[in-house]
PDB file of C-alpha atoms in Angstrom:
ATOM      1  CA  MET A   1     -22.484 -29.302 -37.867  1.00 45.00           C
ATOM      2  CA  ALA A   2     -24.254 -26.369 -36.254  1.00 48.00           C
ATOM      3  CA  SER A   3     -22.803 -22.912 -36.754  1.00 51.00           C
ATOM      4  CA  PRO A   4     -23.201 -20.118 -34.172  1.00 51.00           C
ATOM      5  CA  ALA A   5     -26.347 -18.049 -34.677  1.00 55.00           C
ATOM      6  CA  LYS A   6     -25.966 -14.494 -35.932  1.00 54.00           C
ATOM      7  CA  ALA A   7     -27.821 -11.355 -34.911  1.00 54.00           C
ATOM      8  CA  GLU A   8     -30.216  -9.450 -37.145  1.00 61.00           C
ATOM      9  CA  ARG A   9     -30.219  -5.666 -37.215  1.00 61.00           C
ATOM     10  CA  PRO A  10     -33.537  -4.269 -35.918  1.00 71.00           C
ATOM     11  CA  ARG A  11     -35.611  -2.091 -38.216  1.00 71.00           C
ATOM     12  CA  LYS A  12     -38.091   0.555 -37.191  1.00 74.00           C
ATOM     13  CA  VAL A  13     -41.618  -0.858 -37.040  1.00 75.00           C
ATOM     14  CA  PRO A  14     -44.186   1.615 -38.390  1.00 78.00           C
ATOM     15  CA  GLY A  15     -46.906   2.468 -35.869  1.00 76.00           C
ATOM     16  CA  SER A  16     -44.992   1.043 -32.893  1.00 85.00           C
ATOM     17  CA  PRO A  17     -44.001   3.620 -30.226  1.00 91.00           C
ATOM     18  CA  THR A  18     -40.377   4.660 -29.848  1.00 91.00           C
ATOM     19  CA  THR A  19     -38.569   6.091 -26.835  1.00 93.00           C
ATOM     20  CA  VAL A  20     -35.500   8.335 -26.801  1.00 94.00           C
ATOM     21  CA  VAL A  21     -33.147   7.406 -23.975  1.00 94.00           C
ATOM     22  CA  GLU A  22     -30.679  10.091 -22.877  1.00 94.00           C
ATOM     23  CA  THR A  23     -27.440   8.418 -21.843  1.00 92.00           C
ATOM     24  CA  ALA A  24     -23.650   8.733 -22.042  1.00 88.00           C
ATOM     25  CA  CYS A  25     -21.009   7.090 -24.191  1.00 86.00           C
ATOM     26  CA  PRO A  26     -19.310   4.133 -22.424  1.00 80.00           C
ATOM     27  CA  LEU A  27     -15.949   4.515 -24.205  1.00 78.00           C
ATOM     28  CA  ASP A  28     -12.808   5.740 -22.484  1.00 70.00           C
ATOM     29  CA  CYS A  29     -12.433   8.896 -24.563  1.00 73.00           C
ATOM     30  CA  PRO A  30     -12.227  12.006 -22.340  1.00 71.00           C
ATOM     31  CA  ASP A  31     -15.061  13.771 -24.205  1.00 77.00           C
ATOM     32  CA  ALA A  32     -17.787  11.780 -22.389  1.00 79.00           C
ATOM     33  CA  CYS A  33     -20.345  12.418 -25.136  1.00 87.00           C
ATOM     34  CA  SER A  34     -23.997  12.548 -24.227  1.00 91.00           C
ATOM     35  CA  LEU A  35     -26.128  10.296 -26.417  1.00 94.00           C
ATOM     36  CA  ALA A  36     -29.741  10.183 -27.552  1.00 95.00           C
ATOM     37  CA  VAL A  37     -30.675   6.570 -28.278  1.00 94.00           C
ATOM     38  CA  THR A  38     -33.962   5.786 -29.995  1.00 94.00           C
ATOM     39  CA  VAL A  39     -35.360   2.482 -28.732  1.00 94.00           C
ATOM     40  CA  GLN A  40     -38.327   0.525 -30.042  1.00 93.00           C
ATOM     41  CA  LYS A  41     -39.560  -2.753 -28.530  1.00 90.00           C
ATOM     42  CA  GLY A  42     -36.386  -2.992 -26.455  1.00 89.00           C
ATOM     43  CA  LYS A  43     -34.039  -2.620 -29.435  1.00 91.00           C
ATOM     44  CA  VAL A  44     -31.764   0.264 -30.416  1.00 92.00           C
ATOM     45  CA  ILE A  45     -33.042   1.775 -33.669  1.00 91.00           C
ATOM     46  CA  THR A  46     -30.854   4.868 -33.975  1.00 91.00           C
ATOM     47  CA  LEU A  47     -28.049   6.394 -31.958  1.00 92.00           C
ATOM     48  CA  ASP A  48     -27.234  10.088 -32.128  1.00 93.00           C
ATOM     49  CA  GLY A  49     -25.528  12.791 -30.140  1.00 92.00           C
ATOM     50  CA  SER A  50     -27.477  14.588 -27.439  1.00 93.00           C
ATOM     51  CA  HIS A  51     -27.208  18.320 -26.779  1.00 92.00           C
ATOM     52  CA  ARG A  52     -27.065  17.848 -22.992  1.00 90.00           C
ATOM     53  CA  ASN A  53     -23.270  18.044 -22.955  1.00 86.00           C
ATOM     54  CA  PRO A  54     -22.277  21.560 -24.136  1.00 85.00           C
ATOM     55  CA  VAL A  55     -18.791  20.367 -25.136  1.00 83.00           C
ATOM     56  CA  THR A  56     -19.967  17.626 -27.481  1.00 86.00           C
ATOM     57  CA  ASP A  57     -23.218  19.470 -28.357  1.00 87.00           C
ATOM     58  CA  GLY A  58     -24.928  16.730 -30.348  1.00 90.00           C
ATOM     59  CA  PHE A  59     -21.854  15.571 -32.240  1.00 88.00           C
ATOM     60  CA  ILE A  60     -20.527  12.035 -31.789  1.00 88.00           C
ATOM     61  CA  CYS A  61     -17.877  10.008 -33.579  1.00 86.00           C
ATOM     62  CA  ALA A  62     -18.689   7.606 -36.412  1.00 84.00           C
ATOM     63  CA  LYS A  63     -17.597   4.633 -34.290  1.00 83.00           C
ATOM     64  CA  VAL A  64     -20.227   5.274 -31.630  1.00 88.00           C
ATOM     65  CA  ARG A  65     -22.923   6.227 -34.135  1.00 88.00           C
ATOM     66  CA  ARG A  66     -22.652   2.688 -35.536  1.00 88.00           C
ATOM     67  CA  PHE A  67     -22.876   0.846 -32.207  1.00 88.00           C
ATOM     68  CA  GLY A  68     -26.381  -0.352 -33.028  1.00 86.00           C
ATOM     69  CA  GLU A  69     -25.245  -1.807 -36.340  1.00 85.00           C
ATOM     70  CA  ARG A  70     -22.483  -3.762 -34.628  1.00 84.00           C
ATOM     71  CA  GLY A  71     -24.663  -4.815 -31.718  1.00 86.00           C
ATOM     72  CA  TYR A  72     -27.256  -6.337 -34.026  1.00 88.00           C
ATOM     73  CA  GLY A  73     -25.042  -6.971 -37.048  1.00 86.00           C
ATOM     74  CA  PRO A  74     -24.989 -10.305 -38.858  1.00 86.00           C
ATOM     75  CA  ASP A  75     -21.432 -11.053 -37.723  1.00 84.00           C
ATOM     76  CA  ARG A  76     -22.160 -10.832 -33.998  1.00 84.00           C
ATOM     77  CA  LEU A  77     -22.153 -14.234 -32.323  1.00 83.00           C
ATOM     78  CA  LEU A  78     -25.064 -14.881 -29.994  1.00 88.00           C
ATOM     79  CA  TYR A  79     -24.120 -18.251 -28.533  1.00 91.00           C
ATOM     80  CA  PRO A  80     -20.920 -19.865 -27.281  1.00 95.00           C
ATOM     81  CA  ALA A  81     -19.124 -22.381 -29.467  1.00 94.00           C
ATOM     82  CA  ILE A  82     -16.274 -24.805 -28.847  1.00 94.00           C
ATOM     83  CA  ARG A  83     -13.525 -25.292 -31.392  1.00 93.00           C
ATOM     84  CA  LYS A  84     -13.483 -28.709 -33.015  1.00 93.00           C
ATOM     85  CA  GLY A  85     -10.220 -29.749 -34.629  1.00 92.00           C
ATOM     86  CA  PRO A  86      -6.966 -27.840 -35.001  1.00 94.00           C
ATOM     87  CA  LYS A  87      -6.747 -24.053 -34.696  1.00 93.00           C
ATOM     88  CA  GLY A  88      -7.231 -22.241 -37.964  1.00 92.00           C
ATOM     89  CA  GLU A  89      -9.726 -24.664 -39.487  1.00 94.00           C
ATOM     90  CA  GLY A  90     -12.633 -22.554 -38.318  1.00 90.00           C
ATOM     91  CA  ARG A  91     -14.734 -25.501 -37.150  1.00 94.00           C
ATOM     92  CA  PHE A  92     -16.909 -24.818 -34.116  1.00 94.00           C
ATOM     93  CA  GLN A  93     -19.798 -26.552 -32.397  1.00 94.00           C
ATOM     94  CA  ARG A  94     -22.498 -24.575 -30.584  1.00 95.00           C
ATOM     95  CA  VAL A  95     -22.933 -25.440 -26.910  1.00 96.00           C
ATOM     96  CA  PRO A  96     -25.369 -24.226 -24.225  1.00 96.00           C
ATOM     97  CA  TRP A  97     -24.302 -21.280 -22.046  1.00 95.00           C
ATOM     98  CA  ASP A  98     -24.222 -23.420 -18.903  1.00 96.00           C
ATOM     99  CA  GLU A  99     -21.821 -25.886 -20.493  1.00 96.00           C
ATOM    100  CA  ALA A 100     -19.538 -23.163 -21.855  1.00 96.00           C
ATOM    101  CA  LEU A 101     -19.379 -21.322 -18.533  1.00 96.00           C
ATOM    102  CA  GLU A 102     -18.777 -24.549 -16.601  1.00 97.00           C
ATOM    103  CA  ARG A 103     -15.896 -25.494 -18.923  1.00 95.00           C
ATOM    104  CA  ILE A 104     -14.266 -22.104 -18.369  1.00 94.00           C
ATOM    105  CA  ALA A 105     -14.799 -22.216 -14.601  1.00 95.00           C
ATOM    106  CA  ASP A 106     -13.450 -25.778 -14.417  1.00 97.00           C
ATOM    107  CA  ARG A 107     -10.260 -24.866 -16.284  1.00 95.00           C
ATOM    108  CA  MET A 108      -9.753 -21.836 -14.044  1.00 95.00           C
ATOM    109  CA  ARG A 109     -10.264 -23.920 -10.885  1.00 96.00           C
ATOM    110  CA  ARG A 110      -7.799 -26.561 -12.147  1.00 97.00           C
ATOM    111  CA  ALA A 111      -5.172 -23.918 -12.989  1.00 97.00           C
ATOM    112  CA  ARG A 112      -5.536 -22.324  -9.555  1.00 97.00           C
ATOM    113  CA  ALA A 113      -5.358 -25.706  -7.773  1.00 97.00           C
ATOM    114  CA  GLU A 114      -2.258 -26.837  -9.674  1.00 97.00           C
ATOM    115  CA  TRP A 115      -0.314 -23.616 -10.202  1.00 97.00           C
ATOM    116  CA  GLY A 116      -1.973 -20.980  -8.014  1.00 96.00           C
ATOM    117  CA  GLY A 117      -4.314 -18.129  -8.903  1.00 95.00           C
ATOM    118  CA  ALA A 118      -1.429 -15.998 -10.197  1.00 95.00           C
ATOM    119  CA  SER A 119      -0.973 -18.518 -13.036  1.00 96.00           C
ATOM    120  CA  ILE A 120      -4.027 -16.893 -14.640  1.00 94.00           C
ATOM    121  CA  LEU A 121      -3.610 -13.485 -16.262  1.00 90.00           C
ATOM    122  CA  PRO A 122      -6.851 -11.728 -17.219  1.00 86.00           C
ATOM    123  CA  PHE A 123      -5.776 -10.292 -20.571  1.00 79.00           C
ATOM    124  CA  SER A 124      -8.203  -7.740 -21.881  1.00 70.00           C
ATOM    125  CA  TYR A 125      -8.492  -4.329 -23.401  1.00 66.00           C
ATOM    126  CA  GLY A 126     -10.858  -2.664 -25.777  1.00 58.00           C
ATOM    127  CA  GLY A 127     -12.560   0.532 -26.755  1.00 55.00           C
ATOM    128  CA  SER A 128     -15.307   0.219 -24.151  1.00 60.00           C
ATOM    129  CA  ASN A 129     -13.173   0.536 -21.059  1.00 60.00           C
ATOM    130  CA  GLY A 130     -14.652   3.743 -19.752  1.00 59.00           C
ATOM    131  CA  LEU A 131     -15.654   4.693 -16.220  1.00 60.00           C
ATOM    132  CA  LEU A 132     -18.963   2.847 -16.591  1.00 59.00           C
ATOM    133  CA  THR A 133     -17.579  -0.466 -17.803  1.00 62.00           C
ATOM    134  CA  GLN A 134     -14.013  -1.070 -16.593  1.00 68.00           C
ATOM    135  CA  ASP A 135     -12.832  -2.560 -13.308  1.00 70.00           C
ATOM    136  CA  ASN A 136     -16.233  -3.191 -11.811  1.00 74.00           C
ATOM    137  CA  LEU A 137     -17.465  -6.772 -11.482  1.00 78.00           C
ATOM    138  CA  ASP A 138     -14.558  -8.104 -13.534  1.00 79.00           C
ATOM    139  CA  ALA A 139     -12.002  -6.640 -11.096  1.00 82.00           C
ATOM    140  CA  LYS A 140     -13.896  -8.087  -8.134  1.00 86.00           C
ATOM    141  CA  LEU A 141     -13.877 -11.565  -9.697  1.00 88.00           C
ATOM    142  CA  TRP A 142     -10.164 -11.521 -10.560  1.00 89.00           C
ATOM    143  CA  ARG A 143      -9.120 -10.182  -7.154  1.00 91.00           C
ATOM    144  CA  ARG A 144     -11.126 -12.801  -5.299  1.00 92.00           C
ATOM    145  CA  PHE A 145      -9.685 -15.498  -7.536  1.00 93.00           C
ATOM    146  CA  GLY A 146      -6.133 -14.274  -6.822  1.00 94.00           C
ATOM    147  CA  THR A 147      -5.075 -13.894 -10.444  1.00 94.00           C
ATOM    148  CA  SER A 148      -2.081 -11.948 -11.692  1.00 92.00           C
ATOM    149  CA  ARG A 149      -2.684  -8.256 -12.242  1.00 85.00           C
ATOM    150  CA  LEU A 150      -2.121  -6.593 -15.567  1.00 78.00           C
ATOM    151  CA  ALA A 151      -1.299  -2.887 -15.591  1.00 75.00           C
ATOM    152  CA  ARG A 152      -4.361  -1.514 -17.353  1.00 67.00           C
ATOM    153  CA  THR A 153      -4.187  -0.995 -20.159  1.00 68.00           C
ATOM    154  CA  LEU A 154      -2.062  -2.973 -22.590  1.00 71.00           C
ATOM    155  CA  CYS A 155      -1.280   0.048 -24.737  1.00 71.00           C
ATOM    156  CA  ALA A 156      -1.918   3.022 -22.445  1.00 74.00           C
ATOM    157  CA  ALA A 157       0.110   1.791 -19.444  1.00 79.00           C
ATOM    158  CA  PRO A 158       3.433   1.498 -21.356  1.00 81.00           C
ATOM    159  CA  THR A 159       2.729   4.764 -23.191  1.00 79.00           C
ATOM    160  CA  GLY A 160       1.946   6.504 -19.922  1.00 80.00           C
ATOM    161  CA  ALA A 161       5.145   5.178 -18.325  1.00 85.00           C
ATOM    162  CA  ALA A 162       7.216   6.341 -21.326  1.00 86.00           C
ATOM    163  CA  ASN A 163       5.579   9.787 -21.284  1.00 82.00           C
ATOM    164  CA  MET A 164       6.179  10.177 -17.564  1.00 88.00           C
ATOM    165  CA  ALA A 165       9.832   9.119 -17.901  1.00 91.00           C
ATOM    166  CA  LEU A 166      10.472  11.430 -20.854  1.00 88.00           C
ATOM    167  CA  TYR A 167       8.383  14.494 -20.056  1.00 84.00           C
ATOM    168  CA  GLY A 168       7.073  14.222 -16.506  1.00 86.00           C
ATOM    169  CA  LYS A 169       3.501  14.973 -15.512  1.00 83.00           C
ATOM    170  CA  MET A 170       1.847  17.279 -18.025  1.00 73.00           C
ATOM    171  CA  PRO A 171      -1.464  18.937 -17.201  1.00 73.00           C
ATOM    172  CA  SER A 172      -4.142  18.933 -19.832  1.00 74.00           C
ATOM    173  CA  VAL A 173      -6.375  21.722 -21.074  1.00 79.00           C
ATOM    174  CA  THR A 174     -10.160  21.709 -20.952  1.00 81.00           C
ATOM    175  CA  TYR A 175     -11.968  22.374 -24.218  1.00 81.00           C
ATOM    176  CA  GLN A 176     -13.548  25.496 -22.731  1.00 82.00           C
ATOM    177  CA  ASP A 177     -10.079  27.043 -22.326  1.00 87.00           C
ATOM    178  CA  TYR A 178      -8.971  26.628 -25.948  1.00 86.00           C
ATOM    179  CA  PRO A 179     -10.656  29.822 -27.258  1.00 87.00           C
ATOM    180  CA  GLU A 180      -8.533  31.820 -24.781  1.00 91.00           C
ATOM    181  CA  ALA A 181      -5.249  30.531 -26.257  1.00 89.00           C
ATOM    182  CA  ALA A 182      -3.077  32.908 -28.304  1.00 93.00           C
ATOM    183  CA  LEU A 183      -1.504  29.969 -30.171  1.00 91.00           C
ATOM    184  CA  ILE A 184      -2.357  26.268 -30.508  1.00 87.00           C
ATOM    185  CA  ILE A 185       0.166  23.841 -32.004  1.00 87.00           C
ATOM    186  CA  LEU A 186      -1.013  20.351 -32.917  1.00 84.00           C
ATOM    187  CA  TRP A 187       2.008  18.064 -32.990  1.00 84.00           C
ATOM    188  CA  GLY A 188       1.769  14.362 -33.800  1.00 82.00           C
ATOM    189  CA  VAL A 189      -1.998  14.293 -33.511  1.00 82.00           C
ATOM    190  CA  ASN A 190      -4.940  14.326 -35.896  1.00 85.00           C
ATOM    191  CA  PRO A 191      -7.937  15.696 -33.991  1.00 83.00           C
ATOM    192  CA  SER A 192     -10.269  15.238 -36.954  1.00 81.00           C
ATOM    193  CA  ALA A 193      -9.813  11.487 -36.392  1.00 76.00           C
ATOM    194  CA  SER A 194      -8.976  11.143 -32.700  1.00 73.00           C
ATOM    195  CA  GLY A 195     -10.178  14.303 -30.961  1.00 77.00           C
ATOM    196  CA  ILE A 196     -13.177  15.492 -32.945  1.00 81.00           C
ATOM    197  CA  HIS A 197     -14.530  17.848 -30.294  1.00 81.00           C
ATOM    198  CA  LEU A 198     -11.297  19.829 -30.257  1.00 81.00           C
ATOM    199  CA  VAL A 199     -11.811  20.882 -33.903  1.00 80.00           C
ATOM    200  CA  PRO A 200     -14.648  23.388 -33.396  1.00 77.00           C
TER     201      PRO A 200
END
Protein backbone atom coordinates (compact mmCIF):
# COMPACT_ATOMS: atom_id res chain seq x y z
CA MET A 1 0.00 0.00 0.00
CA ALA A 2 1.41 3.36 -1.01
CA SER A 3 2.15 5.88 1.72
CA PRO A 4 1.99 9.66 1.13
CA ALA A 5 5.27 11.13 -0.07
CA LYS A 6 7.24 13.32 2.32
CA ALA A 7 9.16 16.52 1.65
CA GLU A 8 12.92 16.85 1.87
CA ARG A 9 14.52 19.91 3.43
CA PRO A 10 16.55 21.87 0.84
CA ARG A 11 20.25 22.38 1.44
CA LYS A 12 22.38 25.19 0.12
CA VAL A 13 24.10 24.19 -3.13
CA PRO A 14 27.68 25.50 -3.29
CA GLY A 15 28.33 27.70 -6.32
CA SER A 16 24.63 28.20 -7.11
CA PRO A 17 23.38 31.81 -6.81
CA THR A 18 21.12 32.80 -3.93
CA THR A 19 18.64 35.66 -3.67
CA VAL A 20 17.46 37.46 -0.54
CA VAL A 21 13.76 38.27 -0.72
CA GLU A 22 12.52 41.04 1.57
CA THR A 23 9.01 40.19 2.72
CA ALA A 24 6.69 40.26 5.74
CA CYS A 25 5.54 37.62 8.20
CA PRO A 26 2.10 36.18 7.30
CA LEU A 27 1.07 35.40 10.89
CA ASP A 28 -1.60 37.32 12.76
CA CYS A 29 0.70 38.71 15.43
CA PRO A 30 0.48 42.53 15.62
CA ASP A 31 4.26 42.97 15.26
CA ALA A 32 4.18 42.43 11.46
CA CYS A 33 7.86 41.44 11.34
CA SER A 34 9.83 42.14 8.21
CA LEU A 35 11.69 39.09 6.93
CA ALA A 36 14.78 38.42 4.85
CA VAL A 37 14.38 35.06 3.11
CA THR A 38 17.33 33.51 1.32
CA VAL A 39 16.15 31.55 -1.72
CA GLN A 40 18.16 29.26 -3.98
CA LYS A 41 16.73 27.47 -7.02
CA GLY A 42 13.21 28.39 -5.92
CA LYS A 43 13.60 26.94 -2.41
CA VAL A 44 13.84 28.69 0.95
CA ILE A 45 17.31 28.10 2.39
CA THR A 46 17.28 30.41 5.41
CA LEU A 47 14.78 32.76 6.98
CA ASP A 48 15.84 35.67 9.16
CA GLY A 49 14.58 38.99 10.41
CA SER A 50 14.98 42.05 8.22
CA HIS A 51 15.92 45.48 9.55
CA ARG A 52 13.32 47.26 7.40
CA ASN A 53 10.81 47.36 10.25
CA PRO A 54 12.30 49.54 13.03
CA VAL A 55 10.06 47.92 15.66
CA THR A 56 11.17 44.35 14.98
CA ASP A 57 14.66 45.43 13.81
CA GLY A 58 15.91 42.08 12.54
CA PHE A 59 14.51 39.98 15.37
CA ILE A 60 11.89 37.32 14.68
CA CYS A 61 10.36 34.57 16.80
CA ALA A 62 11.66 31.00 16.79
CA LYS A 63 8.40 29.76 15.24
CA VAL A 64 8.82 31.86 12.11
CA ARG A 65 12.57 31.26 11.88
CA ARG A 66 11.79 27.56 11.42
CA PHE A 67 9.15 27.96 8.70
CA GLY A 68 11.54 26.58 6.09
CA GLU A 69 12.20 23.47 8.15
CA ARG A 70 8.48 22.79 8.47
CA GLY A 71 7.75 23.64 4.85
CA TYR A 72 10.29 21.12 3.59
CA GLY A 73 10.38 18.82 6.62
CA PRO A 74 10.08 15.05 6.31
CA ASP A 75 6.67 15.02 8.01
CA ARG A 76 4.98 17.35 5.53
CA LEU A 77 2.56 15.52 3.25
CA LEU A 78 2.84 16.38 -0.42
CA TYR A 79 -0.07 14.44 -1.87
CA PRO A 80 -3.67 13.76 -0.85
CA ALA A 81 -4.58 10.41 0.66
CA ILE A 82 -7.88 8.72 1.44
CA ARG A 83 -8.38 6.80 4.66
CA LYS A 84 -8.82 3.07 4.21
CA GLY A 85 -10.47 1.23 7.07
CA PRO A 86 -11.66 2.51 10.43
CA LYS A 87 -10.45 5.78 11.95
CA GLY A 88 -7.38 5.41 14.10
CA GLU A 89 -5.75 2.60 12.13
CA GLY A 90 -3.63 5.06 10.20
CA ARG A 91 -4.13 3.36 6.83
CA PHE A 92 -4.23 5.70 3.85
CA GLN A 93 -4.04 5.33 0.09
CA ARG A 94 -2.51 8.04 -2.09
CA VAL A 95 -4.81 9.45 -4.77
CA PRO A 96 -4.31 12.03 -7.54
CA TRP A 97 -5.15 15.67 -6.77
CA ASP A 98 -8.01 15.72 -9.28
CA GLU A 99 -9.67 12.73 -7.63
CA ALA A 100 -9.27 14.14 -4.12
CA LEU A 101 -10.65 17.54 -5.08
CA GLU A 102 -13.56 15.99 -6.99
CA ARG A 103 -14.48 13.83 -3.98
CA ILE A 104 -14.54 16.89 -1.72
CA ALA A 105 -16.52 18.97 -4.22
CA ASP A 106 -19.01 16.12 -4.75
CA ARG A 107 -19.65 15.73 -1.02
CA MET A 108 -20.13 19.49 -0.66
CA ARG A 109 -22.57 19.60 -3.60
CA ARG A 110 -24.55 16.66 -2.15
CA ALA A 111 -24.73 18.29 1.30
CA ARG A 112 -25.93 21.57 -0.20
CA ALA A 113 -28.52 19.82 -2.40
CA GLU A 114 -29.92 17.73 0.46
CA TRP A 115 -29.60 20.03 3.47
CA GLY A 116 -28.73 23.48 2.11
CA GLY A 117 -25.43 25.36 2.02
CA ALA A 118 -25.72 26.30 5.70
CA SER A 119 -25.33 22.60 6.58
CA ILE A 120 -21.62 23.08 5.86
CA LEU A 121 -19.51 24.93 8.42
CA PRO A 122 -16.01 25.89 7.26
CA PHE A 123 -14.10 25.13 10.46
CA SER A 124 -10.61 26.52 10.41
CA TYR A 125 -8.09 28.45 12.40
CA GLY A 126 -4.35 28.51 12.62
CA GLY A 127 -1.29 30.60 13.18
CA SER A 128 -1.15 31.90 9.62
CA ASN A 129 -4.36 33.88 9.62
CA GLY A 130 -2.84 37.29 9.11
CA LEU A 131 -3.94 40.11 6.82
CA LEU A 132 -2.22 38.46 3.85
CA THR A 133 -3.78 35.02 4.20
CA GLN A 134 -7.18 35.14 5.92
CA ASP A 135 -10.60 35.77 4.40
CA ASN A 136 -9.47 36.19 0.83
CA LEU A 137 -10.30 33.47 -1.69
CA ASP A 138 -11.56 31.14 1.03
CA ALA A 139 -14.18 33.68 2.17
CA LYS A 140 -15.30 34.23 -1.42
CA LEU A 141 -15.78 30.48 -1.95
CA TRP A 142 -17.75 29.95 1.27
CA ARG A 143 -19.99 32.97 0.71
CA ARG A 144 -20.84 31.93 -2.83
CA PHE A 145 -21.56 28.41 -1.62
CA GLY A 146 -23.90 29.75 1.09
CA THR A 147 -22.24 27.96 4.00
CA SER A 148 -22.71 28.78 7.66
CA ARG A 149 -20.45 31.50 9.00
CA LEU A 150 -18.12 30.95 11.90
CA ALA A 151 -17.15 33.95 14.00
CA ARG A 152 -13.43 34.14 13.26
CA THR A 153 -11.62 32.95 15.13
CA LEU A 154 -12.39 29.89 17.23
CA CYS A 155 -10.36 31.12 20.18
CA ALA A 156 -10.12 34.89 19.65
CA ALA A 157 -13.83 35.55 19.01
CA PRO A 158 -15.03 34.15 22.38
CA THR A 159 -12.09 35.79 24.18
CA GLY A 160 -12.85 39.10 22.51
CA ALA A 161 -16.53 38.86 23.46
CA ALA A 162 -15.63 38.05 27.09
CA ASN A 163 -13.13 40.94 27.25
CA MET A 164 -15.65 43.37 25.81
CA ALA A 165 -18.35 42.24 28.26
CA LEU A 166 -16.04 42.42 31.27
CA TYR A 167 -13.85 45.44 30.52
CA GLY A 168 -15.25 47.28 27.51
CA LYS A 169 -13.13 48.54 24.64
CA MET A 170 -9.53 49.02 25.72
CA PRO A 171 -7.11 50.92 23.50
CA SER A 172 -3.69 49.47 22.97
CA VAL A 173 -0.28 51.09 23.12
CA THR A 174 2.21 51.23 20.26
CA TYR A 175 5.70 49.94 20.99
CA GLN A 176 7.14 53.39 20.26
CA ASP A 177 5.18 54.81 23.21
CA TYR A 178 6.47 52.38 25.84
CA PRO A 179 9.72 54.28 26.60
CA GLU A 180 7.59 57.29 27.60
CA ALA A 181 5.74 55.32 30.31
CA ALA A 182 6.49 56.05 33.98
CA LEU A 183 5.36 52.54 34.98
CA ILE A 184 4.63 49.33 33.05
CA ILE A 185 2.84 46.43 34.75
CA LEU A 186 2.77 43.07 32.99
CA TRP A 187 -0.17 41.09 34.33
CA GLY A 188 -1.03 37.60 33.11
CA VAL A 189 1.32 37.79 30.16
CA ASN A 190 4.78 36.51 29.31
CA PRO A 191 6.21 38.79 26.61
CA SER A 192 9.41 36.77 26.33
CA ALA A 193 7.22 34.00 24.86
CA SER A 194 4.26 35.82 23.32
CA GLY A 195 5.30 39.43 22.75
CA ILE A 196 9.03 39.33 22.11
CA HIS A 197 9.30 42.81 20.61
CA LEU A 198 7.89 44.39 23.76
CA VAL A 199 10.90 43.17 25.79
CA PRO A 200 13.54 45.58 24.43
